[in-house]
């Protein structure tokens, strides 16, 4: 047998290193881990996994057996993995053909390792999963000199995470919980106890034990899910009172009995050789900082998820479909006014609205509500009420929102909405959460089999509840701003708070994993010397086995609907044979910045306040574009940018995250009714005829500095790429993206904008 096959995972008939019962020839192990082909080593390096770590994973996974059902489930899970290429195939999002995963899957012991690591990573965070592998190694008495470091075990878990994200595994594990989360804390049990319970079900799979019992908190659900879905054992699950939660066979055939218990009750249990106790140890959280936020992640099917998460409080909402439908339909109407650039949007800030994808406003939003949440589609009268609200004037829709929120407040009777109440769950916040989840998911493309995390839905609810409590009630923020999560003109600090909306990755991350990635953005920004205080500079990230990336990495565009779209796929980010966790824009203002012909803009100054015929003739730009990536000083971080080449050999580096953000900010801020349009310009304007940069010392700069009040620089009709270049060069200014608005109405819109100053120069593109 070749050394390449041995390291890739011994075949089932090869007992040179591993036996299926967990017995390992450590002399052969020590000799084999360094014998491999350069191609395989390259794949190890791409995932950040050392050969000894891979060998250790195989050693642990050799302790259990997958039967035919388990093998078929893992085969389907890996067979259905897919991914997407970025522009020019520089990046691959997902598990590619050259990924480390395919090396592991060469043999059954590798498949076992994938099953264990991906299951651990699906429910736990990667650090907690690594500590469990560490404890398994010690339990089996494997030599400490071969034990990989914690960072290496984390890398092994990370390399496998996402494989089960499109399967029923996490949902099945969540089903094993029943309603125990309502009475048991979601804290993680001791990693040592989890490892002991895993070894117990491993022994059952090997035929060494006929039945075991596991007792404790919510981590029992993971043990039950792994036993049922991976090992295909017969499982019986009951709560502390002995009430049945799950059963898949006759009692006589049961191989695993799970009983949920309060921690105080565990000390009274008589322990036998086949009973395993999962304790929550406070000392563990002090000892391992990485486990302080190790809450578990269980997924739930979309159909019925609101009932499962919110229980009787959501059921109460379903009894008022007229109120809920009026609220959601009126939200869709307001979003439609902003997305389509209606002339009157009240106090809502156009600049902070970003949902320009068709399913996220108007009738598209209404259809998204009933398609994302089928249980809402079954409510009699809800769809009709939402559609009715779409047909009212904007001001009437605003009044409906205000009225329905007050109706929800009266219906709620929680401590926030009713003085003296002891109820904690707020029905108003549930309605706000539904609104946010629809707005987020309608701008996301994903496989329907990727399910939301229970704690992700709870996290969205918790944030909306805090907004309702502190922003509306404590600080007096307008009800509408909280209900719709929109900026409001004239409200101090409100637009500044809404800047987070341009981080398009955090909300999907929160929903599918239970937490977002803000701290990571800040840490990496400091490490590479860039102010990443606003996380919109991140264009792709991997979180709990799922890859989130902006559409601007597939195709650079100034169109708002493309700039808003987020894609989700299981797996890592790959460039060549390397894997990465985050992709950022290349920093601006460094030696990696633009290298461009410094020729300043030449423009015809247009006389304001007089009829002027403006002919915006298209210019020929002949730009060529490519995509490049460079690694940062941070581990598994990548900076990606586009490189536009102009006639004459001049180049400019384009930042896709910043350009797409500017496209969102600049879309919809100017309006035109296409009725009674004139050629009158109400502010000073200049029409660009040549050049790119408004540089100091140029005639245009002199004109800008001399003119009082706001003024406009009108760019000629450009193709999408040329407009991206112009946005990049003037990203620090005020950009308005035109669709088919007339210039005269645009100047009127600018004059009516709040907070105008003498220094503002608007670029109409």
PDB file of C-alpha atoms in Angstrom, residues 49 117-118 120-122 124-127 129-130 133 152-162:
ATOM      1  CA  UNK A  49      -4.182  21.030   9.296  1.00  0.00           C
ATOM      2  CA  UNK A 117     -15.940  16.663  13.535  1.00  0.00           C
ATOM      3  CA  UNK A 118     -18.763  18.061  11.415  1.00  0.00           C
ATOM      4  CA  UNK A 120     -19.456  18.519  16.794  1.00  0.00           C
ATOM      5  CA  UNK A 121     -19.020  21.726  14.784  1.00  0.00           C
ATOM      6  CA  UNK A 122     -22.674  21.824  13.760  1.00  0.00           C
ATOM      7  CA  UNK A 124     -20.923  23.530  19.235  1.00  0.00           C
ATOM      8  CA  UNK A 125     -18.559  26.323  18.386  1.00  0.00           C
ATOM      9  CA  UNK A 126     -15.256  25.160  16.914  1.00  0.00           C
ATOM     10  CA  UNK A 127     -13.284  25.737  20.123  1.00  0.00           C
ATOM     11  CA  UNK A 129     -15.608  20.924  19.618  1.00  0.00           C
ATOM     12  CA  UNK A 130     -11.798  20.912  19.722  1.00  0.00           C
ATOM     13  CA  UNK A 133     -11.696  15.893  20.744  1.00  0.00           C
ATOM     14  CA  UNK A 152      -4.754  22.227  15.322  1.00  0.00           C
ATOM     15  CA  UNK A 153      -7.820  20.402  16.594  1.00  0.00           C
ATOM     16  CA  UNK A 154      -9.793  23.593  15.965  1.00  0.00           C
ATOM     17  CA  UNK A 155      -8.483  23.645  12.389  1.00  0.00           C
ATOM     18  CA  UNK A 156      -9.582  20.015  11.937  1.00  0.00           C
ATOM     19  CA  UNK A 157     -13.107  20.833  13.135  1.00  0.00           C
ATOM     20  CA  UNK A 158     -13.213  23.933  10.941  1.00  0.00           C
ATOM     21  CA  UNK A 159     -12.148  21.918   7.878  1.00  0.00           C
ATOM     22  CA  UNK A 160     -15.115  19.564   8.372  1.00  0.00           C
ATOM     23  CA  UNK A 161     -17.727  22.087   9.506  1.00  0.00           C
ATOM     24  CA  UNK A 162     -20.604  22.643   7.115  1.00  0.00           C
TER      25      UNK A 162
END
